[in-house]
Amino acid sequence: MKLAPYIDHTLLKATATSAEIRTLCAEARQHSFYAVCVNPVYVSLAVAELAGSGVKVATVCGFPLGAVTSAQKAVEARLSVEAGADEVDMVIHIGAALENNWDAVEADVRAVRQAIPEHVLKVILETCYLSDEQKRGATEAAVRGGADFVKTSTGFGTGGATPADVALMREVIAGRAQIKAAGGVRTPADAHEMIAAGATRLGTSGGVALVSGEQSGEGY
């Protein structure tokens, strides 16, 4: 199985420079990754670097904490797609999920969905902070709110994707959305496990290593 079509080649660290984003985009072109994922400040640069390549540009909103208002997330998402982003990965209101306030989680997702109705919306649950029942509730709320993908992790929390979490999310989704596994996908074996569990997209800063059959470093 070729891994490149599954990969969102990712660079979201605070210290990322424009030169590093250009390198990220060149690698994505070379290996035909599905997308790059960059912070909003670099969306325009990534769009320019990837013009004509077929590689999508994804970005984030409410990242990595999810702790801004729904209105702020909606504006951030809208401005990013106006700058050329194809996809937006938003972080849910994690505190609301910990309180089992699924109406609030759903409304948060819906606000962003309504701001970018024609673009792909991935909803990050940050599963490392949630119980299994909360993962189920958050997945259902995200789908109800209009998620195209439900995503495991930011890569900035206390843990990343696991095959068990992906399988749990797949059970809840029941074909209504797709799953992105992110955080800790560092070896080809990791990647294949996530895909077998139900992931159709992988977020990783180690895409080049993965498609080369190697282990990536300690990044996203």
PDB file of C-alpha atoms in Angstrom:
ATOM      1  CA  MET A   1       0.000   0.000   0.000  1.00  0.00           C
ATOM      2  CA  LYS A   2       1.354   3.416  -0.966  1.00  0.00           C
ATOM      3  CA  LEU A   3       1.247   5.787   1.995  1.00  0.00           C
ATOM      4  CA  ALA A   4       1.778   9.089   0.160  1.00  0.00           C
ATOM      5  CA  PRO A   5      -1.907   9.603  -0.805  1.00  0.00           C
ATOM      6  CA  TYR A   6      -2.871   9.378   2.876  1.00  0.00           C
ATOM      7  CA  ILE A   7      -0.403  11.935   4.191  1.00  0.00           C
ATOM      8  CA  ASP A   8      -0.967  15.519   5.323  1.00  0.00           C
ATOM      9  CA  HIS A   9       2.702  16.607   5.443  1.00  0.00           C
ATOM     10  CA  THR A  10       2.677  18.791   8.523  1.00  0.00           C
ATOM     11  CA  LEU A  11       4.673  21.650  10.022  1.00  0.00           C
ATOM     12  CA  LEU A  12       2.812  23.456  12.801  1.00  0.00           C
ATOM     13  CA  LYS A  13       5.538  24.276  15.315  1.00  0.00           C
ATOM     14  CA  ALA A  14       5.809  27.870  16.526  1.00  0.00           C
ATOM     15  CA  THR A  15       9.385  28.168  15.245  1.00  0.00           C
ATOM     16  CA  ALA A  16       8.575  27.258  11.632  1.00  0.00           C
ATOM     17  CA  THR A  17      10.190  29.623   9.134  1.00  0.00           C
ATOM     18  CA  SER A  18       9.255  30.464   5.573  1.00  0.00           C
ATOM     19  CA  ALA A  19      12.296  28.518   4.361  1.00  0.00           C
ATOM     20  CA  GLU A  20      11.065  25.433   6.205  1.00  0.00           C
ATOM     21  CA  ILE A  21       7.598  25.828   4.702  1.00  0.00           C
ATOM     22  CA  ARG A  22       9.133  25.978   1.224  1.00  0.00           C
ATOM     23  CA  THR A  23      11.024  22.769   1.970  1.00  0.00           C
ATOM     24  CA  LEU A  24       7.832  21.147   3.260  1.00  0.00           C
ATOM     25  CA  CYS A  25       6.038  22.056   0.045  1.00  0.00           C
ATOM     26  CA  ALA A  26       8.908  20.828  -2.130  1.00  0.00           C
ATOM     27  CA  GLU A  27       8.828  17.491  -0.323  1.00  0.00           C
ATOM     28  CA  ALA A  28       5.075  17.274  -0.777  1.00  0.00           C
ATOM     29  CA  ARG A  29       5.468  17.913  -4.507  1.00  0.00           C
ATOM     30  CA  GLN A  30       8.246  15.350  -4.816  1.00  0.00           C
ATOM     31  CA  HIS A  31       6.390  12.578  -3.015  1.00  0.00           C
ATOM     32  CA  SER A  32       2.832  13.454  -4.138  1.00  0.00           C
ATOM     33  CA  PHE A  33       1.474  13.747  -0.619  1.00  0.00           C
ATOM     34  CA  TYR A  34      -2.222  14.497  -0.340  1.00  0.00           C
ATOM     35  CA  ALA A  35      -1.718  17.838   1.410  1.00  0.00           C
ATOM     36  CA  VAL A  36       0.535  20.009   3.478  1.00  0.00           C
ATOM     37  CA  CYS A  37      -0.755  21.307   6.813  1.00  0.00           C
ATOM     38  CA  VAL A  38       0.604  24.677   7.950  1.00  0.00           C
ATOM     39  CA  ASN A  39      -0.350  27.436  10.345  1.00  0.00           C
ATOM     40  CA  PRO A  40      -2.578  30.191   8.892  1.00  0.00           C
ATOM     41  CA  VAL A  41       0.283  32.671   8.590  1.00  0.00           C
ATOM     42  CA  TYR A  42       1.836  30.418   5.934  1.00  0.00           C
ATOM     43  CA  VAL A  43      -1.254  29.520   3.913  1.00  0.00           C
ATOM     44  CA  SER A  44      -0.574  32.043   1.132  1.00  0.00           C
ATOM     45  CA  LEU A  45       3.041  30.916   0.848  1.00  0.00           C
ATOM     46  CA  ALA A  46       2.059  27.248   0.662  1.00  0.00           C
ATOM     47  CA  VAL A  47      -0.586  27.993  -1.973  1.00  0.00           C
ATOM     48  CA  ALA A  48       2.030  29.745  -4.102  1.00  0.00           C
ATOM     49  CA  GLU A  49       4.635  27.032  -3.623  1.00  0.00           C
ATOM     50  CA  LEU A  50       2.197  24.248  -4.524  1.00  0.00           C
ATOM     51  CA  ALA A  51       0.491  25.895  -7.494  1.00  0.00           C
ATOM     52  CA  GLY A  52      -0.184  23.355 -10.220  1.00  0.00           C
ATOM     53  CA  SER A  53       1.023  20.414  -8.135  1.00  0.00           C
ATOM     54  CA  GLY A  54      -2.322  18.931  -7.105  1.00  0.00           C
ATOM     55  CA  VAL A  55      -1.199  18.931  -3.470  1.00  0.00           C
ATOM     56  CA  LYS A  56      -3.839  20.469  -1.199  1.00  0.00           C
ATOM     57  CA  VAL A  57      -3.201  23.133   1.427  1.00  0.00           C
ATOM     58  CA  ALA A  58      -4.647  22.465   4.869  1.00  0.00           C
ATOM     59  CA  THR A  59      -4.458  24.760   7.875  1.00  0.00           C
ATOM     60  CA  VAL A  60      -5.705  24.906  11.457  1.00  0.00           C
ATOM     61  CA  CYS A  61      -8.021  27.033  13.561  1.00  0.00           C
ATOM     62  CA  GLY A  62      -8.451  27.336  17.317  1.00  0.00           C
ATOM     63  CA  PHE A  63      -5.133  25.508  17.409  1.00  0.00           C
ATOM     64  CA  PRO A  64      -3.812  23.851  19.522  1.00  0.00           C
ATOM     65  CA  LEU A  65      -6.018  24.516  22.570  1.00  0.00           C
ATOM     66  CA  GLY A  66      -9.500  24.918  21.096  1.00  0.00           C
ATOM     67  CA  ALA A  67     -10.083  27.562  23.742  1.00  0.00           C
ATOM     68  CA  VAL A  68     -11.221  30.551  21.710  1.00  0.00           C
ATOM     69  CA  THR A  69     -14.848  31.334  20.960  1.00  0.00           C
ATOM     70  CA  SER A  70     -16.748  29.689  18.145  1.00  0.00           C
ATOM     71  CA  ALA A  71     -17.042  33.072  16.436  1.00  0.00           C
ATOM     72  CA  GLN A  72     -13.265  33.499  16.537  1.00  0.00           C
ATOM     73  CA  LYS A  73     -12.736  30.016  15.099  1.00  0.00           C
ATOM     74  CA  ALA A  74     -15.223  30.775  12.338  1.00  0.00           C
ATOM     75  CA  VAL A  75     -13.463  34.001  11.354  1.00  0.00           C
ATOM     76  CA  GLU A  76     -10.062  32.298  11.420  1.00  0.00           C
ATOM     77  CA  ALA A  77     -11.327  29.500   9.183  1.00  0.00           C
ATOM     78  CA  ARG A  78     -12.998  31.898   6.744  1.00  0.00           C
ATOM     79  CA  LEU A  79      -9.876  34.063   6.413  1.00  0.00           C
ATOM     80  CA  SER A  80      -7.747  30.987   5.780  1.00  0.00           C
ATOM     81  CA  VAL A  81      -9.934  29.727   2.946  1.00  0.00           C
ATOM     82  CA  GLU A  82      -9.994  33.234   1.484  1.00  0.00           C
ATOM     83  CA  ALA A  83      -6.182  33.016   1.484  1.00  0.00           C
ATOM     84  CA  GLY A  84      -6.423  29.778  -0.498  1.00  0.00           C
ATOM     85  CA  ALA A  85      -6.638  26.945   2.024  1.00  0.00           C
ATOM     86  CA  ASP A  86      -8.502  23.869   0.787  1.00  0.00           C
ATOM     87  CA  GLU A  87      -9.052  22.301   4.208  1.00  0.00           C
ATOM     88  CA  VAL A  88      -9.286  23.443   7.827  1.00  0.00           C
ATOM     89  CA  ASP A  89      -8.490  21.358  10.918  1.00  0.00           C
ATOM     90  CA  MET A  90     -10.260  22.888  13.936  1.00  0.00           C
ATOM     91  CA  VAL A  91      -9.866  21.988  17.602  1.00  0.00           C
ATOM     92  CA  ILE A  92     -13.041  21.387  19.599  1.00  0.00           C
ATOM     93  CA  HIS A  93     -13.885  23.119  22.878  1.00  0.00           C
ATOM     94  CA  ILE A  94     -12.097  20.492  24.976  1.00  0.00           C
ATOM     95  CA  GLY A  95     -13.438  21.822  28.278  1.00  0.00           C
ATOM     96  CA  ALA A  96     -16.997  21.393  27.029  1.00  0.00           C
ATOM     97  CA  ALA A  97     -16.209  17.803  26.050  1.00  0.00           C
ATOM     98  CA  LEU A  98     -14.809  17.104  29.514  1.00  0.00           C
ATOM     99  CA  GLU A  99     -18.109  18.392  30.924  1.00  0.00           C
ATOM    100  CA  ASN A 100     -20.058  16.156  28.507  1.00  0.00           C
ATOM    101  CA  ASN A 101     -21.656  19.277  27.033  1.00  0.00           C
ATOM    102  CA  TRP A 102     -22.218  17.825  23.593  1.00  0.00           C
ATOM    103  CA  ASP A 103     -24.576  20.595  22.490  1.00  0.00           C
ATOM    104  CA  ALA A 104     -21.739  23.099  22.988  1.00  0.00           C
ATOM    105  CA  VAL A 105     -19.256  20.923  21.118  1.00  0.00           C
ATOM    106  CA  GLU A 106     -21.681  20.465  18.237  1.00  0.00           C
ATOM    107  CA  ALA A 107     -22.464  24.191  18.076  1.00  0.00           C
ATOM    108  CA  ASP A 108     -18.746  25.020  18.030  1.00  0.00           C
ATOM    109  CA  VAL A 109     -18.201  22.730  15.048  1.00  0.00           C
ATOM    110  CA  ARG A 110     -21.294  23.999  13.264  1.00  0.00           C
ATOM    111  CA  ALA A 111     -20.112  27.611  13.542  1.00  0.00           C
ATOM    112  CA  VAL A 112     -16.964  26.749  11.597  1.00  0.00           C
ATOM    113  CA  ARG A 113     -18.882  24.532   9.163  1.00  0.00           C
ATOM    114  CA  GLN A 114     -21.187  27.432   8.319  1.00  0.00           C
ATOM    115  CA  ALA A 115     -18.217  29.757   7.812  1.00  0.00           C
ATOM    116  CA  ILE A 116     -16.607  27.427   5.235  1.00  0.00           C
ATOM    117  CA  PRO A 117     -19.491  25.436   3.752  1.00  0.00           C
ATOM    118  CA  GLU A 118     -17.652  24.418   0.574  1.00  0.00           C
ATOM    119  CA  HIS A 119     -14.341  23.375   2.136  1.00  0.00           C
ATOM    120  CA  VAL A 120     -13.161  20.250   3.915  1.00  0.00           C
ATOM    121  CA  LEU A 121     -13.521  20.529   7.705  1.00  0.00           C
ATOM    122  CA  LYS A 122     -11.571  18.221  10.009  1.00  0.00           C
ATOM    123  CA  VAL A 123     -12.462  18.306  13.693  1.00  0.00           C
ATOM    124  CA  ILE A 124      -9.720  17.540  16.230  1.00  0.00           C
ATOM    125  CA  LEU A 125     -10.909  15.851  19.435  1.00  0.00           C
ATOM    126  CA  GLU A 126      -7.568  15.732  21.304  1.00  0.00           C
ATOM    127  CA  THR A 127      -8.355  12.196  22.419  1.00  0.00           C
ATOM    128  CA  CYS A 128      -5.539  12.045  24.996  1.00  0.00           C
ATOM    129  CA  TYR A 129      -7.662  14.141  27.367  1.00  0.00           C
ATOM    130  CA  LEU A 130     -10.927  12.209  26.952  1.00  0.00           C
ATOM    131  CA  SER A 131     -12.372   8.990  28.331  1.00  0.00           C
ATOM    132  CA  ASP A 132     -13.660   6.450  25.835  1.00  0.00           C
ATOM    133  CA  GLU A 133     -17.224   7.590  26.459  1.00  0.00           C
ATOM    134  CA  GLN A 134     -16.188  11.206  25.928  1.00  0.00           C
ATOM    135  CA  LYS A 135     -14.434  10.208  22.714  1.00  0.00           C
ATOM    136  CA  ARG A 136     -17.710   8.686  21.566  1.00  0.00           C
ATOM    137  CA  GLY A 137     -19.681  11.776  22.545  1.00  0.00           C
ATOM    138  CA  ALA A 138     -17.201  14.134  20.906  1.00  0.00           C
ATOM    139  CA  THR A 139     -17.117  12.090  17.698  1.00  0.00           C
ATOM    140  CA  GLU A 140     -20.904  12.101  17.462  1.00  0.00           C
ATOM    141  CA  ALA A 141     -21.072  15.840  18.190  1.00  0.00           C
ATOM    142  CA  ALA A 142     -18.458  16.569  15.535  1.00  0.00           C
ATOM    143  CA  VAL A 143     -20.328  14.570  12.906  1.00  0.00           C
ATOM    144  CA  ARG A 144     -23.618  16.218  13.815  1.00  0.00           C
ATOM    145  CA  GLY A 145     -21.931  19.609  13.561  1.00  0.00           C
ATOM    146  CA  GLY A 146     -20.866  18.927   9.986  1.00  0.00           C
ATOM    147  CA  ALA A 147     -17.368  17.445  10.159  1.00  0.00           C
ATOM    148  CA  ASP A 148     -16.010  15.855   6.995  1.00  0.00           C
ATOM    149  CA  PHE A 149     -13.285  14.222   9.085  1.00  0.00           C
ATOM    150  CA  VAL A 150     -12.932  13.556  12.781  1.00  0.00           C
ATOM    151  CA  LYS A 151      -9.278  13.783  13.799  1.00  0.00           C
ATOM    152  CA  THR A 152      -7.609  12.251  16.839  1.00  0.00           C
ATOM    153  CA  SER A 153      -5.042  14.780  17.985  1.00  0.00           C
ATOM    154  CA  THR A 154      -3.187  18.050  17.585  1.00  0.00           C
ATOM    155  CA  GLY A 155       0.194  16.452  18.190  1.00  0.00           C
ATOM    156  CA  PHE A 156       0.712  19.035  20.936  1.00  0.00           C
ATOM    157  CA  GLY A 157      -1.169  17.252  23.738  1.00  0.00           C
ATOM    158  CA  THR A 158      -0.021  14.505  26.087  1.00  0.00           C
ATOM    159  CA  GLY A 159      -0.564  11.765  23.516  1.00  0.00           C
ATOM    160  CA  GLY A 160      -1.387  11.130  19.885  1.00  0.00           C
ATOM    161  CA  ALA A 161      -3.339   8.716  17.748  1.00  0.00           C
ATOM    162  CA  THR A 162      -3.835   5.069  18.658  1.00  0.00           C
ATOM    163  CA  PRO A 163      -5.398   2.323  16.553  1.00  0.00           C
ATOM    164  CA  ALA A 164      -7.896   1.711  19.360  1.00  0.00           C
ATOM    165  CA  ASP A 165      -9.101   5.314  19.240  1.00  0.00           C
ATOM    166  CA  VAL A 166      -9.365   5.229  15.461  1.00  0.00           C
ATOM    167  CA  ALA A 167     -11.433   2.043  15.650  1.00  0.00           C
ATOM    168  CA  LEU A 168     -13.693   3.572  18.306  1.00  0.00           C
ATOM    169  CA  MET A 169     -14.248   6.667  16.162  1.00  0.00           C
ATOM    170  CA  ARG A 170     -14.976   4.530  13.091  1.00  0.00           C
ATOM    171  CA  GLU A 171     -17.648   2.645  15.031  1.00  0.00           C
ATOM    172  CA  VAL A 172     -19.366   5.878  16.073  1.00  0.00           C
ATOM    173  CA  ILE A 173     -19.074   7.534  12.669  1.00  0.00           C
ATOM    174  CA  ALA A 174     -20.639   4.560  10.893  1.00  0.00           C
ATOM    175  CA  GLY A 175     -19.714   5.858   7.445  1.00  0.00           C
ATOM    176  CA  ARG A 176     -20.908   9.443   7.960  1.00  0.00           C
ATOM    177  CA  ALA A 177     -17.411  10.992   7.923  1.00  0.00           C
ATOM    178  CA  GLN A 178     -13.771  10.040   7.571  1.00  0.00           C
ATOM    179  CA  ILE A 179     -10.982   9.797  10.150  1.00  0.00           C
ATOM    180  CA  LYS A 180      -7.603  11.484  10.334  1.00  0.00           C
ATOM    181  CA  ALA A 181      -5.018   9.944  12.656  1.00  0.00           C
ATOM    182  CA  ALA A 182      -2.408  12.425  13.821  1.00  0.00           C
ATOM    183  CA  GLY A 183       0.315  12.606  16.401  1.00  0.00           C
ATOM    184  CA  GLY A 184       2.823   9.813  16.875  1.00  0.00           C
ATOM    185  CA  VAL A 185       2.535   8.194  13.434  1.00  0.00           C
ATOM    186  CA  ARG A 186       6.272   7.644  13.131  1.00  0.00           C
ATOM    187  CA  THR A 187       6.849   4.332  11.335  1.00  0.00           C
ATOM    188  CA  PRO A 188       5.346   2.645   8.279  1.00  0.00           C
ATOM    189  CA  ALA A 189       3.943   0.029  10.665  1.00  0.00           C
ATOM    190  CA  ASP A 190       2.217   2.798  12.673  1.00  0.00           C
ATOM    191  CA  ALA A 191       0.737   4.184   9.470  1.00  0.00           C
ATOM    192  CA  HIS A 192      -0.556   0.831   8.260  1.00  0.00           C
ATOM    193  CA  GLU A 193      -2.086   0.105  11.684  1.00  0.00           C
ATOM    194  CA  MET A 194      -3.980   3.396  11.611  1.00  0.00           C
ATOM    195  CA  ILE A 195      -5.266   2.730   8.102  1.00  0.00           C
ATOM    196  CA  ALA A 196      -6.326  -0.795   9.039  1.00  0.00           C
ATOM    197  CA  ALA A 197      -8.224   0.630  12.016  1.00  0.00           C
ATOM    198  CA  GLY A 198     -10.129   3.040   9.766  1.00  0.00           C
ATOM    199  CA  ALA A 199      -8.051   6.155   9.119  1.00  0.00           C
ATOM    200  CA  THR A 200      -8.203   7.591   5.603  1.00  0.00           C
ATOM    201  CA  ARG A 201      -5.768  10.437   6.300  1.00  0.00           C
ATOM    202  CA  LEU A 202      -2.560  10.636   8.349  1.00  0.00           C
ATOM    203  CA  GLY A 203      -1.134  13.806   9.859  1.00  0.00           C
ATOM    204  CA  THR A 204       2.618  13.612  10.318  1.00  0.00           C
ATOM    205  CA  SER A 205       5.751  15.729  10.143  1.00  0.00           C
ATOM    206  CA  GLY A 206       7.634  12.594   9.121  1.00  0.00           C
ATOM    207  CA  GLY A 207       6.018  11.896   5.776  1.00  0.00           C
ATOM    208  CA  VAL A 208       9.280  11.623   3.890  1.00  0.00           C
ATOM    209  CA  ALA A 209      10.604   9.030   6.326  1.00  0.00           C
ATOM    210  CA  LEU A 210       7.349   7.072   6.174  1.00  0.00           C
ATOM    211  CA  VAL A 211       7.317   6.773   2.400  1.00  0.00           C
ATOM    212  CA  SER A 212      11.017   5.878   2.497  1.00  0.00           C
ATOM    213  CA  GLY A 213      10.303   3.000   4.881  1.00  0.00           C
ATOM    214  CA  GLU A 214      12.088   4.650   7.785  1.00  0.00           C
ATOM    215  CA  GLN A 215      11.201   5.829  11.277  1.00  0.00           C
ATOM    216  CA  SER A 216      10.584   9.556  11.631  1.00  0.00           C
ATOM    217  CA  GLY A 217      11.856  11.676  14.487  1.00  0.00           C
ATOM    218  CA  GLU A 218      10.133  12.995  17.585  1.00  0.00           C
ATOM    219  CA  GLY A 219       8.027  15.631  15.841  1.00  0.00           C
ATOM    220  CA  TYR A 220       4.266  15.753  15.177  1.00  0.00           C
TER     221      TYR A 220
END
